[in-house]
Structure formats: structure tokens, C-alpha cells
PDB file of C-alpha atoms and ligand atoms in Angstrom:
ATOM      1  CA  MET A  18     -37.368  29.530 -74.790  1.00 89.00           C
ATOM      2  CA  LYS A  19     -36.001  28.959 -71.182  1.00 97.00           C
ATOM      3  CA  ARG A  20     -32.434  28.329 -71.115  1.00 98.00           C
ATOM      4  CA  VAL A  21     -31.594  25.189 -69.365  1.00 98.00           C
ATOM      5  CA  LEU A  22     -28.326  23.993 -67.689  1.00 98.00           C
ATOM      6  CA  ILE A  23     -28.225  20.294 -66.826  1.00 98.00           C
ATOM      7  CA  VAL A  24     -25.136  19.530 -64.391  1.00 99.00           C
ATOM      8  CA  ILE A  25     -24.394  15.715 -64.750  1.00 99.00           C
ATOM      9  CA  GLY A  26     -22.751  14.460 -61.601  1.00 98.00           C
ATOM     10  CA  HIS A  27     -22.066  10.752 -62.360  1.00 98.00           C
ATOM     11  CA  PRO A  28     -18.887   9.353 -60.905  1.00 98.00           C
ATOM     12  CA  TYR A  29     -19.039   6.257 -63.212  1.00 98.00           C
ATOM     13  CA  TRP A  30     -20.170   7.815 -66.335  1.00 98.00           C
ATOM     14  CA  SER A  31     -18.424   5.395 -68.755  1.00 98.00           C
ATOM     15  CA  ARG A  32     -20.644   2.631 -67.261  1.00 98.00           C
ATOM     16  CA  SER A  33     -23.928   4.447 -67.022  1.00 98.00           C
ATOM     17  CA  VAL A  34     -26.860   3.248 -68.662  1.00 98.00           C
ATOM     18  CA  ALA A  35     -29.789   5.192 -67.009  1.00 98.00           C
ATOM     19  CA  ASN A  36     -28.320   8.641 -66.781  1.00 98.00           C
ATOM     20  CA  LYS A  37     -26.772   8.364 -70.234  1.00 98.00           C
ATOM     21  CA  GLY A  38     -30.003   7.200 -71.602  1.00 98.00           C
ATOM     22  CA  ILE A  39     -31.666  10.142 -70.172  1.00 98.00           C
ATOM     23  CA  VAL A  40     -29.060  12.731 -71.348  1.00 98.00           C
ATOM     24  CA  GLU A  41     -29.208  11.296 -74.813  1.00 98.00           C
ATOM     25  CA  SER A  42     -33.017  11.451 -75.192  1.00 97.00           C
ATOM     26  CA  LEU A  43     -32.678  15.168 -73.995  1.00 97.00           C
ATOM     27  CA  GLY A  44     -29.676  15.918 -76.283  1.00 95.00           C
ATOM     28  CA  GLY A  45     -31.635  14.835 -79.492  1.00 88.00           C
ATOM     29  CA  LEU A  46     -34.346  17.642 -78.787  1.00 90.00           C
ATOM     30  CA  ASP A  47     -34.439  21.115 -80.338  1.00 91.00           C
ATOM     31  CA  ARG A  48     -34.303  22.737 -76.923  1.00 95.00           C
ATOM     32  CA  ASN A  49     -32.065  25.258 -75.559  1.00 96.00           C
ATOM     33  CA  ILE A  50     -30.217  23.003 -73.122  1.00 98.00           C
ATOM     34  CA  VAL A  51     -26.514  23.087 -72.212  1.00 98.00           C
ATOM     35  CA  PHE A  52     -24.990  19.931 -70.520  1.00 98.00           C
ATOM     36  CA  SER A  53     -22.109  20.023 -68.167  1.00 98.00           C
ATOM     37  CA  ASN A  54     -21.010  16.621 -67.709  1.00 98.00           C
ATOM     38  CA  ILE A  55     -18.433  16.960 -64.724  1.00 98.00           C
ATOM     39  CA  LYS A  56     -17.027  13.583 -65.178  1.00 98.00           C
ATOM     40  CA  GLU A  57     -16.339  13.989 -68.831  1.00 98.00           C
ATOM     41  CA  LEU A  58     -15.102  17.607 -68.611  1.00 98.00           C
ATOM     42  CA  TYR A  59     -12.864  16.933 -65.925  1.00 98.00           C
ATOM     43  CA  PRO A  60     -11.566  13.471 -65.553  1.00 98.00           C
ATOM     44  CA  GLU A  61      -8.818  14.272 -63.362  1.00 98.00           C
ATOM     45  CA  GLY A  62     -11.215  16.236 -61.013  1.00 98.00           C
ATOM     46  CA  ASP A  63     -10.030  19.831 -61.528  1.00 98.00           C
ATOM     47  CA  ILE A  64     -13.267  21.606 -62.104  1.00 98.00           C
ATOM     48  CA  ASP A  65     -12.913  25.080 -63.913  1.00 99.00           C
ATOM     49  CA  VAL A  66     -14.945  26.996 -61.450  1.00 98.00           C
ATOM     50  CA  ASP A  67     -15.001  30.324 -63.717  1.00 98.00           C
ATOM     51  CA  ALA A  68     -16.288  28.180 -66.788  1.00 98.00           C
ATOM     52  CA  GLU A  69     -19.023  26.370 -64.631  1.00 99.00           C
ATOM     53  CA  GLN A  70     -20.097  29.711 -62.707  1.00 98.00           C
ATOM     54  CA  LYS A  71     -20.535  31.223 -66.227  1.00 98.00           C
ATOM     55  CA  LYS A  72     -22.860  28.336 -67.408  1.00 98.00           C
ATOM     56  CA  LEU A  73     -25.009  29.004 -64.274  1.00 98.00           C
ATOM     57  CA  LEU A  74     -25.286  32.598 -64.876  1.00 98.00           C
ATOM     58  CA  ASP A  75     -26.373  31.992 -68.450  1.00 98.00           C
ATOM     59  CA  ALA A  76     -29.116  29.549 -67.231  1.00 98.00           C
ATOM     60  CA  ASP A  77     -32.799  30.214 -66.284  1.00 98.00           C
ATOM     61  CA  VAL A  78     -33.197  26.698 -65.006  1.00 98.00           C
ATOM     62  CA  VAL A  79     -30.567  24.522 -63.385  1.00 98.00           C
ATOM     63  CA  VAL A  80     -31.068  20.830 -63.219  1.00 98.00           C
ATOM     64  CA  PHE A  81     -28.696  18.397 -61.231  1.00 98.00           C
ATOM     65  CA  GLN A  82     -28.673  15.039 -62.892  1.00 99.00           C
ATOM     66  CA  PHE A  83     -27.393  12.063 -60.972  1.00 98.00           C
ATOM     67  CA  PRO A  84     -27.741   8.454 -59.936  1.00 99.00           C
ATOM     68  CA  ILE A  85     -28.803   8.166 -56.134  1.00 98.00           C
ATOM     69  CA  MET A  86     -25.910   6.861 -54.231  1.00 98.00           C
ATOM     70  CA  TRP A  87     -26.022   5.802 -50.741  1.00 98.00           C
ATOM     71  CA  PHE A  88     -29.443   7.716 -50.403  1.00 98.00           C
ATOM     72  CA  GLY A  89     -28.373  11.065 -51.827  1.00 98.00           C
ATOM     73  CA  ALA A  90     -26.213  12.684 -54.605  1.00 98.00           C
ATOM     74  CA  PRO A  91     -22.838  11.003 -55.408  1.00 98.00           C
ATOM     75  CA  SER A  92     -19.862  12.847 -54.062  1.00 98.00           C
ATOM     76  CA  LEU A  93     -18.811  14.074 -57.436  1.00 98.00           C
ATOM     77  CA  MET A  94     -22.165  16.170 -57.422  1.00 98.00           C
ATOM     78  CA  HIS A  95     -21.127  17.322 -54.000  1.00 98.00           C
ATOM     79  CA  LYS A  96     -17.655  18.384 -55.209  1.00 98.00           C
ATOM     80  CA  TYR A  97     -19.284  20.448 -57.811  1.00 98.00           C
ATOM     81  CA  MET A  98     -21.585  22.079 -55.260  1.00 98.00           C
ATOM     82  CA  GLU A  99     -18.561  22.603 -52.848  1.00 98.00           C
ATOM     83  CA  GLU A 100     -16.250  24.353 -55.598  1.00 98.00           C
ATOM     84  CA  VAL A 101     -18.729  26.011 -57.809  1.00 98.00           C
ATOM     85  CA  PHE A 102     -21.399  27.390 -55.272  1.00 98.00           C
ATOM     86  CA  THR A 103     -18.998  29.598 -53.599  1.00 98.00           C
ATOM     87  CA  TYR A 104     -19.275  32.376 -51.141  1.00 98.00           C
ATOM     88  CA  GLY A 105     -19.679  35.683 -53.009  1.00 98.00           C
ATOM     89  CA  PHE A 106     -21.009  33.987 -56.030  1.00 98.00           C
ATOM     90  CA  ALA A 107     -23.811  31.674 -54.904  1.00 98.00           C
ATOM     91  CA  TYR A 108     -24.362  33.145 -51.263  1.00 98.00           C
ATOM     92  CA  GLY A 109     -23.094  35.492 -48.679  1.00 98.00           C
ATOM     93  CA  LYS A 110     -22.083  39.049 -49.547  1.00 98.00           C
ATOM     94  CA  GLY A 111     -22.413  39.867 -53.092  1.00 96.00           C
ATOM     95  CA  GLY A 112     -23.455  36.384 -53.711  1.00 98.00           C
ATOM     96  CA  ASP A 113     -26.722  36.619 -55.403  1.00 97.00           C
ATOM     97  CA  ASN A 114     -25.977  35.713 -58.868  1.00 98.00           C
ATOM     98  CA  LEU A 115     -28.330  32.645 -58.691  1.00 98.00           C
ATOM     99  CA  LYS A 116     -31.163  34.530 -57.137  1.00 98.00           C
ATOM    100  CA  GLY A 117     -34.504  33.687 -58.795  1.00 98.00           C
ATOM    101  CA  LYS A 118     -33.311  30.847 -61.068  1.00 98.00           C
ATOM    102  CA  GLN A 119     -35.436  27.405 -60.906  1.00 98.00           C
ATOM    103  CA  PHE A 120     -33.766  24.464 -59.599  1.00 98.00           C
ATOM    104  CA  ILE A 121     -34.609  20.978 -60.203  1.00 98.00           C
ATOM    105  CA  VAL A 122     -33.173  17.695 -59.106  1.00 98.00           C
ATOM    106  CA  SER A 123     -33.352  14.839 -61.901  1.00 99.00           C
ATOM    107  CA  PHE A 124     -32.313  11.421 -60.371  1.00 99.00           C
ATOM    108  CA  THR A 125     -32.286   7.698 -61.054  1.00 99.00           C
ATOM    109  CA  ALA A 126     -32.572   5.268 -58.232  1.00 98.00           C
ATOM    110  CA  GLY A 127     -31.755   1.463 -58.252  1.00 98.00           C
ATOM    111  CA  ALA A 128     -34.292   0.697 -55.598  1.00 98.00           C
ATOM    112  CA  PRO A 129     -37.850   0.210 -56.477  1.00 98.00           C
ATOM    113  CA  GLU A 130     -40.285   3.261 -55.581  1.00 98.00           C
ATOM    114  CA  ASP A 131     -41.898   1.359 -52.653  1.00 98.00           C
ATOM    115  CA  ALA A 132     -38.569   0.932 -50.815  1.00 98.00           C
ATOM    116  CA  TYR A 133     -38.473   4.611 -50.174  1.00 98.00           C
ATOM    117  CA  SER A 134     -40.839   4.634 -47.120  1.00 98.00           C
ATOM    118  CA  ALA A 135     -40.557   4.152 -43.339  1.00 98.00           C
ATOM    119  CA  THR A 136     -41.185   0.420 -43.533  1.00 98.00           C
ATOM    120  CA  GLY A 137     -39.395  -0.064 -46.878  1.00 98.00           C
ATOM    121  CA  ALA A 138     -35.812  -1.026 -47.407  1.00 98.00           C
ATOM    122  CA  GLU A 139     -34.518   2.570 -47.726  1.00 98.00           C
ATOM    123  CA  GLY A 140     -36.316   3.351 -44.392  1.00 98.00           C
ATOM    124  CA  TYR A 141     -37.270   6.955 -45.401  1.00 98.00           C
ATOM    125  CA  THR A 142     -39.268   8.591 -48.135  1.00 98.00           C
ATOM    126  CA  MET A 143     -37.247  10.303 -51.168  1.00 98.00           C
ATOM    127  CA  ASP A 144     -38.885  13.781 -49.797  1.00 98.00           C
ATOM    128  CA  GLU A 145     -36.906  12.969 -46.622  1.00 98.00           C
ATOM    129  CA  PHE A 146     -33.826  12.535 -48.558  1.00 98.00           C
ATOM    130  CA  MET A 147     -33.851  15.747 -50.554  1.00 98.00           C
ATOM    131  CA  PRO A 148     -33.275  18.486 -47.967  1.00 96.00           C
ATOM    132  CA  PRO A 149     -29.397  18.598 -48.230  1.00 93.00           C
ATOM    133  CA  ILE A 150     -29.892  19.661 -52.015  1.00 96.00           C
ATOM    134  CA  SER A 151     -33.309  21.260 -51.848  1.00 97.00           C
ATOM    135  CA  ALA A 152     -31.854  23.561 -48.929  1.00 98.00           C
ATOM    136  CA  LEU A 153     -28.806  24.506 -51.414  1.00 97.00           C
ATOM    137  CA  ALA A 154     -31.568  26.148 -53.580  1.00 98.00           C
ATOM    138  CA  HIS A 155     -33.096  27.884 -50.629  1.00 98.00           C
ATOM    139  CA  TYR A 156     -29.711  29.219 -49.356  1.00 98.00           C
ATOM    140  CA  CYS A 157     -28.923  30.543 -52.696  1.00 98.00           C
ATOM    141  CA  SER A 158     -32.225  32.218 -53.063  1.00 98.00           C
ATOM    142  CA  MET A 159     -33.084  29.663 -56.207  1.00 98.00           C
ATOM    143  CA  HIS A 160     -36.625  28.439 -56.477  1.00 98.00           C
ATOM    144  CA  TRP A 161     -36.768  24.796 -55.449  1.00 98.00           C
ATOM    145  CA  ALA A 162     -38.948  23.305 -58.268  1.00 98.00           C
ATOM    146  CA  GLY A 163     -38.746  19.745 -56.867  1.00 98.00           C
ATOM    147  CA  TYR A 164     -37.660  16.600 -58.384  1.00 98.00           C
ATOM    148  CA  VAL A 165     -38.204  14.176 -61.323  1.00 98.00           C
ATOM    149  CA  GLY A 166     -37.049  10.570 -60.268  1.00 98.00           C
ATOM    150  CA  SER A 167     -37.036   7.140 -61.886  1.00 99.00           C
ATOM    151  CA  TYR A 168     -36.896   4.155 -59.775  1.00 98.00           C
ATOM    152  CA  GLY A 169     -35.562   0.387 -60.271  1.00 98.00           C
ATOM    153  CA  MET A 170     -33.294   1.914 -62.892  1.00 98.00           C
ATOM    154  CA  MET A 171     -30.519  -0.759 -63.028  1.00 98.00           C
ATOM    155  CA  ASN A 172     -29.989  -1.209 -66.663  1.00 98.00           C
ATOM    156  CA  PRO A 173     -33.215   0.377 -67.961  1.00 98.00           C
ATOM    157  CA  SER A 174     -34.792   0.158 -71.352  1.00 98.00           C
ATOM    158  CA  PRO A 175     -34.196   3.126 -73.629  1.00 98.00           C
ATOM    159  CA  GLU A 176     -37.900   3.783 -73.511  1.00 98.00           C
ATOM    160  CA  ARG A 177     -37.827   4.063 -69.716  1.00 98.00           C
ATOM    161  CA  CYS A 178     -34.915   6.697 -70.097  1.00 98.00           C
ATOM    162  CA  SER A 179     -36.953   8.748 -72.719  1.00 97.00           C
ATOM    163  CA  ALA A 180     -40.031   8.668 -70.521  1.00 98.00           C
ATOM    164  CA  HIS A 181     -37.944  10.216 -67.633  1.00 98.00           C
ATOM    165  CA  ALA A 182     -36.514  12.591 -70.137  1.00 98.00           C
ATOM    166  CA  SER A 183     -40.345  13.797 -71.141  1.00 97.00           C
ATOM    167  CA  ARG A 184     -41.244  14.023 -67.544  1.00 98.00           C
ATOM    168  CA  LEU A 185     -38.276  16.419 -66.845  1.00 98.00           C
ATOM    169  CA  LEU A 186     -39.317  18.431 -69.890  1.00 98.00           C
ATOM    170  CA  ASP A 187     -42.755  18.601 -68.715  1.00 98.00           C
ATOM    171  CA  LYS A 188     -41.596  20.047 -65.400  1.00 98.00           C
ATOM    172  CA  ILE A 189     -39.175  22.396 -66.899  1.00 98.00           C
ATOM    173  CA  ASP A 190     -42.133  23.580 -69.228  1.00 97.00           C
ATOM    174  CA  SER A 191     -44.459  23.932 -66.312  1.00 97.00           C
ATOM    175  CA  ILE A 192     -42.347  26.161 -64.022  1.00 97.00           C
TER     176      ILE A 192
HETATM  177  C1  FMN B 228     -21.976   3.209 -54.671  1.00 77.25           C
HETATM  178  C2  FMN B 228     -23.499   3.026 -55.202  1.00 77.25           C
HETATM  179  C3  FMN B 228     -24.564   3.531 -54.150  1.00 77.25           C
HETATM  180  C4  FMN B 228     -25.822   3.190 -54.556  1.00 77.25           C
HETATM  181  N1  FMN B 228     -26.752   3.568 -53.560  1.00 77.25           N
HETATM  182  C5  FMN B 228     -28.146   3.612 -53.990  1.00 77.25           C
HETATM  183  C6  FMN B 228     -29.056   4.062 -52.887  1.00 77.25           C
HETATM  184  O1  FMN B 228     -28.820   4.380 -51.864  1.00 77.25           O
HETATM  185  N2  FMN B 228     -30.336   3.967 -53.444  1.00 77.25           N
HETATM  186  C7  FMN B 228     -30.790   3.474 -54.576  1.00 77.25           C
HETATM  187  O2  FMN B 228     -32.032   3.380 -54.924  1.00 77.25           O
HETATM  188  N3  FMN B 228     -29.738   3.124 -55.388  1.00 77.25           N
HETATM  189  C8  FMN B 228     -28.573   3.153 -55.145  1.00 77.25           C
HETATM  190  N4  FMN B 228     -27.450   2.698 -56.087  1.00 77.25           N
HETATM  191  C9  FMN B 228     -27.820   2.345 -57.397  1.00 77.25           C
HETATM  192  C10 FMN B 228     -27.776   3.552 -58.510  1.00 77.25           C
HETATM  193  O3  FMN B 228     -28.828   4.625 -58.108  1.00 77.25           O
HETATM  194  C11 FMN B 228     -28.163   3.167 -59.765  1.00 77.25           C
HETATM  195  O4  FMN B 228     -27.229   2.125 -60.314  1.00 77.25           O
HETATM  196  C12 FMN B 228     -28.344   4.143 -60.937  1.00 77.25           C
HETATM  197  O5  FMN B 228     -29.258   4.898 -60.542  1.00 77.25           O
HETATM  198  C13 FMN B 228     -28.174   3.661 -62.125  1.00 77.25           C
HETATM  199  O6  FMN B 228     -27.996   4.616 -63.033  1.00 77.25           O
HETATM  200  P1  FMN B 228     -26.981   4.600 -64.200  1.00 77.25           P
HETATM  201  O7  FMN B 228     -26.999   3.336 -65.133  1.00 77.25           O
HETATM  202  O8  FMN B 228     -26.823   6.037 -64.953  1.00 77.25           O
HETATM  203  O9  FMN B 228     -25.457   4.351 -63.471  1.00 77.25           O
HETATM  204  C14 FMN B 228     -26.131   2.833 -55.907  1.00 77.25           C
HETATM  205  C15 FMN B 228     -25.217   2.631 -56.731  1.00 77.25           C
HETATM  206  C16 FMN B 228     -23.842   2.652 -56.323  1.00 77.25           C
HETATM  207  C17 FMN B 228     -22.765   2.259 -57.392  1.00 77.25           C
END
């Protein structure tokens, strides 16, 4: 069974409904999934870089789970990237530890799906917002396996959260 690491980068975890619901759905399954909830593990912001890099080494599939904030990943997710995806580990000389791993983004968005277009409220498609993160995968020689997203996720029902979790598992199984 593929070893999956889900890194959760939600700055307001205690009041999350959507991401929490998705993670709870996934946690109840008999799957080889390790969850790394950055806000819960490091409430003061002091990320244990060695521990997080070890989790990456042990994974075949890496998933970033987050709510879209200002058209991309929240600052906490970026802080994780900046501190954990280091030179010599994730890229650069000797930094080929992530080579060949699969990489997926799993996001929730507050806006409806049709807002993500040139003429919609967000002004761009979700594909156009992805490169800052898909490029991370490319730069670190990981396989960009794409994203699983759910839109209109303000206070979603448990059913919508578990539907997202199912789609994410389908993607993991298909790669
Ligand atoms: C600071 C902030 C910025 C946000 N920016 C966006 C955005 O750019 N596009 C969008 O669709 N939703 C945006 N949202 C809505 C969140 O994506 C939504 O609340 C979240 O996906 C719900 O998940 P949760 O219940 O786990 O927090 C934003 C929310 C906050 C708090």
C-alpha cells in the first residue's frame, strides 16, 4: 500500500469545518496515511524540520491539504515549504531526497467553482493559480499529480467533506 503523507497547513485549525471534516473522513479509514498538522504540532510556529523531513522521506505520496486564502496556499503552508524544503534536502547539491515522489494538492475554496474564470470574481482559473505550488514539485523532481479541490466550502456538510476525501483517495489510488 502506498505510504501517504498529508501535510495540513491551516492557520485557523480550531475553527476549520471543511479541512477538519476531510481529515476526519480520511483518518477513519484503514489506509497507510500519516497526518502532519502543522498548526496543531507547532502552535508556537517552531517547526521541527528534521522530523518533518523524515516524514517526507518515508512517504511515496505527499499531499498538501489547505484552504485557499487569497488565491493560494495560506502563509502557514508557505512557512512549512520555506523551512522544510531546504537546499541539500529537497533541491540543489545532494538535494534529491524527494525525487520521484508523487505530489498532490488538496484544497478547499470558499468561492464557487464558476468564480474561478477570467470573467468570474476570482479573475483567473484554478489552474492558473497552481504554479507556485506545482513548480515546487517540479523543482524538487517530484511528480506533479495535480489537485483535488472542493468549492463553496464555507461550513460544508459532513457528506461534502467525505466526498472530497473519496476523490482524494481515488486520485492517490490512480497514480
Ligand atoms: C484570509 C482568508 C482568505 C481567503 N481567501 C479566499 C480566496 O482567495 N478564494 C476562496 O475561494 N476562498 C477564500 N477564503 C475562504 C476559505 O478558502 C474557506 O473559508 C475555507 O476553504 C473553508 O475551509 P475551513 O472550514 O477548513 O476553514 C479565504 C478565507 C480566509 C480566512
